[in-house]
Short mmCIF file of N, CA and C and ligand atoms in Angstrom, two decimals:
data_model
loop_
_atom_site.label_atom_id
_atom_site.label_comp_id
_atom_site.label_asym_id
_atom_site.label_seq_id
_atom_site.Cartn_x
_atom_site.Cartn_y
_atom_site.Cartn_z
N UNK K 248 13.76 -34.03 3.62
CA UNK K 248 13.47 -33.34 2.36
C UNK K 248 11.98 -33.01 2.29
N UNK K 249 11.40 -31.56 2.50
CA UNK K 249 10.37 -31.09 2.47
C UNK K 249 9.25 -31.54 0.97
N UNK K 250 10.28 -32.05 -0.05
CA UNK K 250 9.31 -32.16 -1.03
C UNK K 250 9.17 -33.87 -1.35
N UNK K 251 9.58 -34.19 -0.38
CA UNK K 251 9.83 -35.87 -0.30
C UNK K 251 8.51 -36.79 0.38
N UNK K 252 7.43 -37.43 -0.41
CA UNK K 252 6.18 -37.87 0.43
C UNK K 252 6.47 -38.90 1.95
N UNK K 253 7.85 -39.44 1.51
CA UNK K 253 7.88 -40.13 2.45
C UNK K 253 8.69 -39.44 3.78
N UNK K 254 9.15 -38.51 3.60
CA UNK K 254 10.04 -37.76 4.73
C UNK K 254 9.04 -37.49 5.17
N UNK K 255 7.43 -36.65 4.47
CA UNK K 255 6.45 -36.11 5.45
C UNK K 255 5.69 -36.77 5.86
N UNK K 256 5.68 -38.13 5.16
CA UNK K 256 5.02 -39.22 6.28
C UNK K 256 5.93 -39.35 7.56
N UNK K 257 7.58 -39.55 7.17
CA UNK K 257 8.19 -40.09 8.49
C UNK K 257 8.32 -38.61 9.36
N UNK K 258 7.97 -37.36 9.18
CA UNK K 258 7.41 -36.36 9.78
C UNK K 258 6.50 -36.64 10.59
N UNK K 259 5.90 -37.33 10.14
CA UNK K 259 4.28 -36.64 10.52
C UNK K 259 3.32 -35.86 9.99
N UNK K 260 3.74 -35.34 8.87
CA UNK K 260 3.47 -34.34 8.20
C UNK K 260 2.33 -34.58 7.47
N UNK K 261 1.99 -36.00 7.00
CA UNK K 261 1.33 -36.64 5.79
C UNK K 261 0.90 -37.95 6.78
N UNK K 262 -0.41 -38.18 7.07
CA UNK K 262 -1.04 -39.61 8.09
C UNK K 262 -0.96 -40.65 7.13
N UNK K 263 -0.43 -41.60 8.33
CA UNK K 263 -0.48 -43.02 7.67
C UNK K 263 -0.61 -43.99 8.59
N UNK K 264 -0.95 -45.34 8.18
CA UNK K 264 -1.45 -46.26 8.95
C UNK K 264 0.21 -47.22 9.47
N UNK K 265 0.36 -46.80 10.53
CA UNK K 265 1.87 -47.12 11.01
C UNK K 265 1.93 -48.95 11.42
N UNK K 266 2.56 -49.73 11.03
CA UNK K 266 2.30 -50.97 11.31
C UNK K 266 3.90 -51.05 12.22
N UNK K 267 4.75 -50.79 11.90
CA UNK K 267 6.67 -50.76 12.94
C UNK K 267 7.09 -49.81 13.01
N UNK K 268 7.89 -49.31 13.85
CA UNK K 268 8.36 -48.31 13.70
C UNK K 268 9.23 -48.48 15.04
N UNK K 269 10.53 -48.47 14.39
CA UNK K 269 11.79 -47.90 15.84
C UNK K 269 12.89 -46.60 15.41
N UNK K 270 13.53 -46.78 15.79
CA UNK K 270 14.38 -45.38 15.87
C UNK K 270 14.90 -44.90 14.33
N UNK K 271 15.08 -45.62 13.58
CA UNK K 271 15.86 -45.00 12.09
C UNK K 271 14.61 -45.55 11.47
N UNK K 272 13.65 -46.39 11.34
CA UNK K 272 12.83 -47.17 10.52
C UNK K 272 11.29 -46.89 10.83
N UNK K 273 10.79 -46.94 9.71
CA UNK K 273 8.99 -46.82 9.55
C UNK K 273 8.60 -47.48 8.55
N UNK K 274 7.41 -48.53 8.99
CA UNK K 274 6.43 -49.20 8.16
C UNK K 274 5.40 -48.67 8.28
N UNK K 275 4.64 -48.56 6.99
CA UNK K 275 2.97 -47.99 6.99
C UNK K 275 2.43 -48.70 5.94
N UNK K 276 0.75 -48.67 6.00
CA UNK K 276 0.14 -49.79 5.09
C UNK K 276 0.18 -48.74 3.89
N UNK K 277 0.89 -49.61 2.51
CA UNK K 277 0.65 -48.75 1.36
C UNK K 277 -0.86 -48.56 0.98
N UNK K 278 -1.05 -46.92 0.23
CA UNK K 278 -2.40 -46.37 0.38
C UNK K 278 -2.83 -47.73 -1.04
N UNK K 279 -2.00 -47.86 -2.01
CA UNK K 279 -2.99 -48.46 -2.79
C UNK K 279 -1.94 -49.89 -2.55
N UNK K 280 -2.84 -51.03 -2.20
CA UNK K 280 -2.08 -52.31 -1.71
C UNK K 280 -2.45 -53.13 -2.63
N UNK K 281 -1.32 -53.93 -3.16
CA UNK K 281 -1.17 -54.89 -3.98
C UNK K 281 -1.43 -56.42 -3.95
N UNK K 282 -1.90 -56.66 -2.14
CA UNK K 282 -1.97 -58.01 -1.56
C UNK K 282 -2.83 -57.51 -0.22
N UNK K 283 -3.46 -58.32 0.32
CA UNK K 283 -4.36 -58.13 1.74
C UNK K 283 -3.73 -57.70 2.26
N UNK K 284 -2.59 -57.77 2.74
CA UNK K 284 -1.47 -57.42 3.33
C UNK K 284 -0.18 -56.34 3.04
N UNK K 285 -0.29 -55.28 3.06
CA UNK K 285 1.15 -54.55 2.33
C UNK K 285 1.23 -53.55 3.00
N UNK K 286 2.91 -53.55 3.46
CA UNK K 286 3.79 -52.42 4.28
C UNK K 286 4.44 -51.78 3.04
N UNK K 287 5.20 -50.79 3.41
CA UNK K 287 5.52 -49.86 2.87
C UNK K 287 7.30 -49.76 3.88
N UNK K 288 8.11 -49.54 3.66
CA UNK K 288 9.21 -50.05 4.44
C UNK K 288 10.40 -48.89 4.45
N UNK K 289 10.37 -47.96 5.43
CA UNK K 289 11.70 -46.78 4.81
C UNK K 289 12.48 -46.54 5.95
N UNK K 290 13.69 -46.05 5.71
CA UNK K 290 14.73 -45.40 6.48
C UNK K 290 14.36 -44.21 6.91
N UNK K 291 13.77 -43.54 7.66
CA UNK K 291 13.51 -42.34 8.40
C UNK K 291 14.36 -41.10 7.64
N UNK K 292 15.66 -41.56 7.47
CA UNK K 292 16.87 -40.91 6.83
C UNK K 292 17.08 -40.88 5.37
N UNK K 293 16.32 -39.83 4.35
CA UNK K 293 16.26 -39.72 2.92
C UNK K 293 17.57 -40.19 2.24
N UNK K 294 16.80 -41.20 1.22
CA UNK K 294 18.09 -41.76 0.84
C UNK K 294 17.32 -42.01 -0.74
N UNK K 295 17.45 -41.93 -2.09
CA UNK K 295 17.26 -41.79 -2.96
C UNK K 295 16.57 -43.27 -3.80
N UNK K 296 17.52 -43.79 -3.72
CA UNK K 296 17.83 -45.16 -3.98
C UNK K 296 18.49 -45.99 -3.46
N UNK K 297 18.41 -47.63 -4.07
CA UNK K 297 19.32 -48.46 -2.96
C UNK K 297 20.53 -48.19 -3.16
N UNK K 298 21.06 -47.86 -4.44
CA UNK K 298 22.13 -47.41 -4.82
C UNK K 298 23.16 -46.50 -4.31
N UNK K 299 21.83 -45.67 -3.70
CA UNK K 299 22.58 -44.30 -2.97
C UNK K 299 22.70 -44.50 -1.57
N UNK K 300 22.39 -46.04 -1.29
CA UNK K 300 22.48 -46.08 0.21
C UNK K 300 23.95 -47.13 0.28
N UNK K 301 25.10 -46.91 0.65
CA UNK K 301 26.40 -47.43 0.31
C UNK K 301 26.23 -48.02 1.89
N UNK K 302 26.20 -47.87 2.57
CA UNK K 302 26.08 -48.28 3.99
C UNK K 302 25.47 -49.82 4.48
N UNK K 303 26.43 -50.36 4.30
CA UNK K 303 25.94 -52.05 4.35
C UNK K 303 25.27 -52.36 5.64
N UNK K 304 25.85 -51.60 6.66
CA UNK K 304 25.31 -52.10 7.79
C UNK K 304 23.85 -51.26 7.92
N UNK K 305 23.16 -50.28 7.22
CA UNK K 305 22.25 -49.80 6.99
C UNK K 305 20.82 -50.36 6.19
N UNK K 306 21.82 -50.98 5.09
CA UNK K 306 21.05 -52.33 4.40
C UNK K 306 20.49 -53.11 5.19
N UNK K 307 21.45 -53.85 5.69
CA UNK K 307 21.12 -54.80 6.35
C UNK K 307 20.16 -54.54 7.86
N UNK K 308 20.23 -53.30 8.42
CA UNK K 308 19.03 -52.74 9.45
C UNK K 308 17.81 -52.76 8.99
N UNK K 309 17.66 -52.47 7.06
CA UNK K 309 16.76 -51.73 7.01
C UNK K 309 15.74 -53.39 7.21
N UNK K 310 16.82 -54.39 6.43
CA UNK K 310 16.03 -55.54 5.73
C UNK K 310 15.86 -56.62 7.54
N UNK K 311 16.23 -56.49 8.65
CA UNK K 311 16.09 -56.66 9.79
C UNK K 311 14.59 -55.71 10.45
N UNK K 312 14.38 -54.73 9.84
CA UNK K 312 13.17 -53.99 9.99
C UNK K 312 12.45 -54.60 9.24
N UNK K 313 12.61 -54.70 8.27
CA UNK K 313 11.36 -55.55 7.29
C UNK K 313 10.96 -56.96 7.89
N UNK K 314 11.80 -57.85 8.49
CA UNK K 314 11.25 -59.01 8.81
C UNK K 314 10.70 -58.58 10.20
N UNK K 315 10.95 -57.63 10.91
CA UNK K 315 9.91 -57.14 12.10
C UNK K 315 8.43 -56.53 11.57
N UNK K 316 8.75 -55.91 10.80
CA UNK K 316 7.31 -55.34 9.81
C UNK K 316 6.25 -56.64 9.62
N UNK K 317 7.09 -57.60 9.44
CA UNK K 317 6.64 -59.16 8.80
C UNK K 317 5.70 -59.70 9.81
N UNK K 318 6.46 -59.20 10.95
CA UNK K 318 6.14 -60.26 12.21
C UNK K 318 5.20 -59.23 12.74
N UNK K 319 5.17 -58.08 12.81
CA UNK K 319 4.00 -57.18 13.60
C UNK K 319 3.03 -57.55 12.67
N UNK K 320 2.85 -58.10 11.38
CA UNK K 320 1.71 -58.23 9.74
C UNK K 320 1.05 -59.60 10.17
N UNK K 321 1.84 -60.40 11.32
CA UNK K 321 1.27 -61.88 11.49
C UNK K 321 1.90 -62.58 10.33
N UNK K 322 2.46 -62.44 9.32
CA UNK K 322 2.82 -62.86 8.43
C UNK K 322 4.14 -64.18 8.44
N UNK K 323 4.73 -64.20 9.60
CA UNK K 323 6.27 -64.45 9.51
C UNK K 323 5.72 -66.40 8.94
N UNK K 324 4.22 -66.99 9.36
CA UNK K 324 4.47 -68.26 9.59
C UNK K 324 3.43 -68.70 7.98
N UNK K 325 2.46 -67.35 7.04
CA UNK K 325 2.31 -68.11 6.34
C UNK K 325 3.24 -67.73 5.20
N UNK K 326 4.16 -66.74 5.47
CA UNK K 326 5.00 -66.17 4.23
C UNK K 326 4.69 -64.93 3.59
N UNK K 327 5.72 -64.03 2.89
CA UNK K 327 5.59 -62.72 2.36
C UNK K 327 6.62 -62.77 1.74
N UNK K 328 6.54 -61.50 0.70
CA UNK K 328 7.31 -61.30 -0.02
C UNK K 328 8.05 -59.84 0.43
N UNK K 329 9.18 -59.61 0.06
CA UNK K 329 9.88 -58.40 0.34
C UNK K 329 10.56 -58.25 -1.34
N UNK K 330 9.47 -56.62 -1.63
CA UNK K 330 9.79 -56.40 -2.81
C UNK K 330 10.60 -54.68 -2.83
N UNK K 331 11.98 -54.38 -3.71
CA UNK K 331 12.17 -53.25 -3.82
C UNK K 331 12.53 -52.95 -5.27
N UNK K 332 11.60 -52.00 -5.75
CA UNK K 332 11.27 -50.99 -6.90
C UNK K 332 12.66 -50.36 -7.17
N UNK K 333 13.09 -50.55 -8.55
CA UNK K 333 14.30 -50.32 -8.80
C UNK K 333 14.31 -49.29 -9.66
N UNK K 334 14.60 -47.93 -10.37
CA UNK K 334 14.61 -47.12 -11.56
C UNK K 334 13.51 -47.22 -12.31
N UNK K 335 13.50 -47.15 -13.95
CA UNK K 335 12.77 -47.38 -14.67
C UNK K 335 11.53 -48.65 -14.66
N UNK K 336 12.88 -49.18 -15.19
CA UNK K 336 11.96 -50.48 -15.53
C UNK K 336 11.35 -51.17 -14.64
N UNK K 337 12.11 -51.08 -13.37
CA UNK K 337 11.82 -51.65 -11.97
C UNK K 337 10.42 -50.83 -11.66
N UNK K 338 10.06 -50.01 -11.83
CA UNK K 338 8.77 -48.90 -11.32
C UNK K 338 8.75 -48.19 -10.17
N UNK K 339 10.14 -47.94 -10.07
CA UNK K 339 10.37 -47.13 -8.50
C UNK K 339 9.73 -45.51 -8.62
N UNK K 340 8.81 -45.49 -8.16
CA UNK K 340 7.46 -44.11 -8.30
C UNK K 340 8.38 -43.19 -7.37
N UNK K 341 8.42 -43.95 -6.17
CA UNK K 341 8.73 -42.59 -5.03
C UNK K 341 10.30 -42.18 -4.73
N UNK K 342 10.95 -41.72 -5.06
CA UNK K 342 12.22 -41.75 -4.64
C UNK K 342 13.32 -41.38 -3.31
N UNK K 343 12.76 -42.15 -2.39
CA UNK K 343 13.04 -42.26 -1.39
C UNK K 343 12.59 -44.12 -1.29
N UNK K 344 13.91 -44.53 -0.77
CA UNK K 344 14.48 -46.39 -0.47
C UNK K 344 12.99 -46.61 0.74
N UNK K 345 12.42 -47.68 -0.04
CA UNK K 345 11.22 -48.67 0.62
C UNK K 345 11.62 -50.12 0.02
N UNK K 346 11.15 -50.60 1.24
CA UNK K 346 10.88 -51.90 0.65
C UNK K 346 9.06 -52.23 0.85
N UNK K 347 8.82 -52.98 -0.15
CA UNK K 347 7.17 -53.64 0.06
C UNK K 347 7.46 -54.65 0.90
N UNK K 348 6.34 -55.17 1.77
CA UNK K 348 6.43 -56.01 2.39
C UNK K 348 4.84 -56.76 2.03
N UNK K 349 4.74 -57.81 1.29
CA UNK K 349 3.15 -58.31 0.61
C UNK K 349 3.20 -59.67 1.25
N UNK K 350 2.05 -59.71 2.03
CA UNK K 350 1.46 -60.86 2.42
C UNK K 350 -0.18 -61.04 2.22
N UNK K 351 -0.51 -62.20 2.86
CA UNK K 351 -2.07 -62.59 3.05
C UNK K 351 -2.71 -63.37 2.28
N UNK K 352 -2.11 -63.71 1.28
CA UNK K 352 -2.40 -64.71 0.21
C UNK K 352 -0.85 -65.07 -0.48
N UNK K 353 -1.75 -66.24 -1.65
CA UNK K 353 -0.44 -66.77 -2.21
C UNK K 353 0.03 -65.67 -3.32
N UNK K 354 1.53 -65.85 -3.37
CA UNK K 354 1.63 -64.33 -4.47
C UNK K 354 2.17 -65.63 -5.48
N UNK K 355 1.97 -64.93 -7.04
CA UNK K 355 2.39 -65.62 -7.71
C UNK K 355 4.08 -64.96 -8.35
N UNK K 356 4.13 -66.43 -8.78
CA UNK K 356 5.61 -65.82 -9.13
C UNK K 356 6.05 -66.32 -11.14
N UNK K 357 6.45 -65.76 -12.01
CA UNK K 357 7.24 -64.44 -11.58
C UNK K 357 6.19 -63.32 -11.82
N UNK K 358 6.72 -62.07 -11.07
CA UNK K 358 5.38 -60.81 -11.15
C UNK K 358 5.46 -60.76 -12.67
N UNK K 359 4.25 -60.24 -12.68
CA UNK K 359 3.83 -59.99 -13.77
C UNK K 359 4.34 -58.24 -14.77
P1 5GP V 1321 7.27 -47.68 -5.73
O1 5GP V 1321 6.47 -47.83 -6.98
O2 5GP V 1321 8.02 -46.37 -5.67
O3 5GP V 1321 8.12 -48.87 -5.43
O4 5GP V 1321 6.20 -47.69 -4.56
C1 5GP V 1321 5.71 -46.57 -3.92
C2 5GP V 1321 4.52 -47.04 -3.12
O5 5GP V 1321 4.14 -46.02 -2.22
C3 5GP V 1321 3.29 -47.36 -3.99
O6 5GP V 1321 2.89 -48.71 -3.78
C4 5GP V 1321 2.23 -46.37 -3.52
O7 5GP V 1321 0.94 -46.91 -3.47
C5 5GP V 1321 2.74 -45.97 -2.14
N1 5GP V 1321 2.42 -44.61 -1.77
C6 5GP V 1321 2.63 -43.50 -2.53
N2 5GP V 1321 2.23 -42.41 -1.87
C7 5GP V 1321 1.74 -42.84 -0.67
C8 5GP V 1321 1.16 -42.17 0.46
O8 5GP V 1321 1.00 -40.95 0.49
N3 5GP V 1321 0.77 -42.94 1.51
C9 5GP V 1321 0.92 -44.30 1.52
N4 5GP V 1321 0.51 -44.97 2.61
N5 5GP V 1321 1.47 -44.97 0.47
C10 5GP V 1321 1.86 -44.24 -0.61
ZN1 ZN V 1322 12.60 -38.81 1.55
#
């Protein structure tokens, strides 16, 4: 989707700081980061919401990419969080399916 920021990142279209990346999946450091540490986590393949992604075994790739994201971040041994932005209230900005991936310090819980 040409008017989609993250299709023209997973283009190429739009530079970003690539931390994983294999065949359906791309991590990049989000431009404004919430923790020392933060990926940005998408399906190559425009998908709206999690909602709109019905494909369990797709889910479950994407969230198998995220704990590789984890592990390319150095992160896997002091811990991270894997966060996904839901509609409204949730604050889902971009609409195209990411997950955050926040490490490097302690996060507190519950977000604020
Ligand atoms: P959301 O609020 O939709 O869950 O998160 C979208 C995230 O994408 C935000 O944290 C925002 O900083 C990040 N983001 C938006 N546009 C860009 C961009 O052009 N490049 C990068 N690297 N991150 C972006
Ligand atoms: Zn898209």
């Amino acid at each position: 989707m040409s008017d989609c920021i993250f299709c023209r990142i997973a283009a190429g279209q739009i530079p970003a700081d690539i931390i994983y990346e294999d065949a359906d999946h791309l991590a990049f450091r989000d431009i404004h980061p919430a923790a020392p540490l933060h990926a940005v986590l998408i399906p190559k393949r425009h998908c709206a919401t999690l909602a709109d992604m019905t494909d369990a075994q797709e889910h479950g790739r994407l969230i198998l990419a995220a704990v590789a994201t984890a592990r390319a971040l150095n992160i896997e041994k002091t811990g991270y969080r894997l966060v996904a932005n839901y509609g409204a209230d949730g604050g889902q900005e971009v609409m195209h399916v990411h997950w955050h991936i926040l490490g490097g310090r302690i996060l507190g819980w519950p977000p604020g």
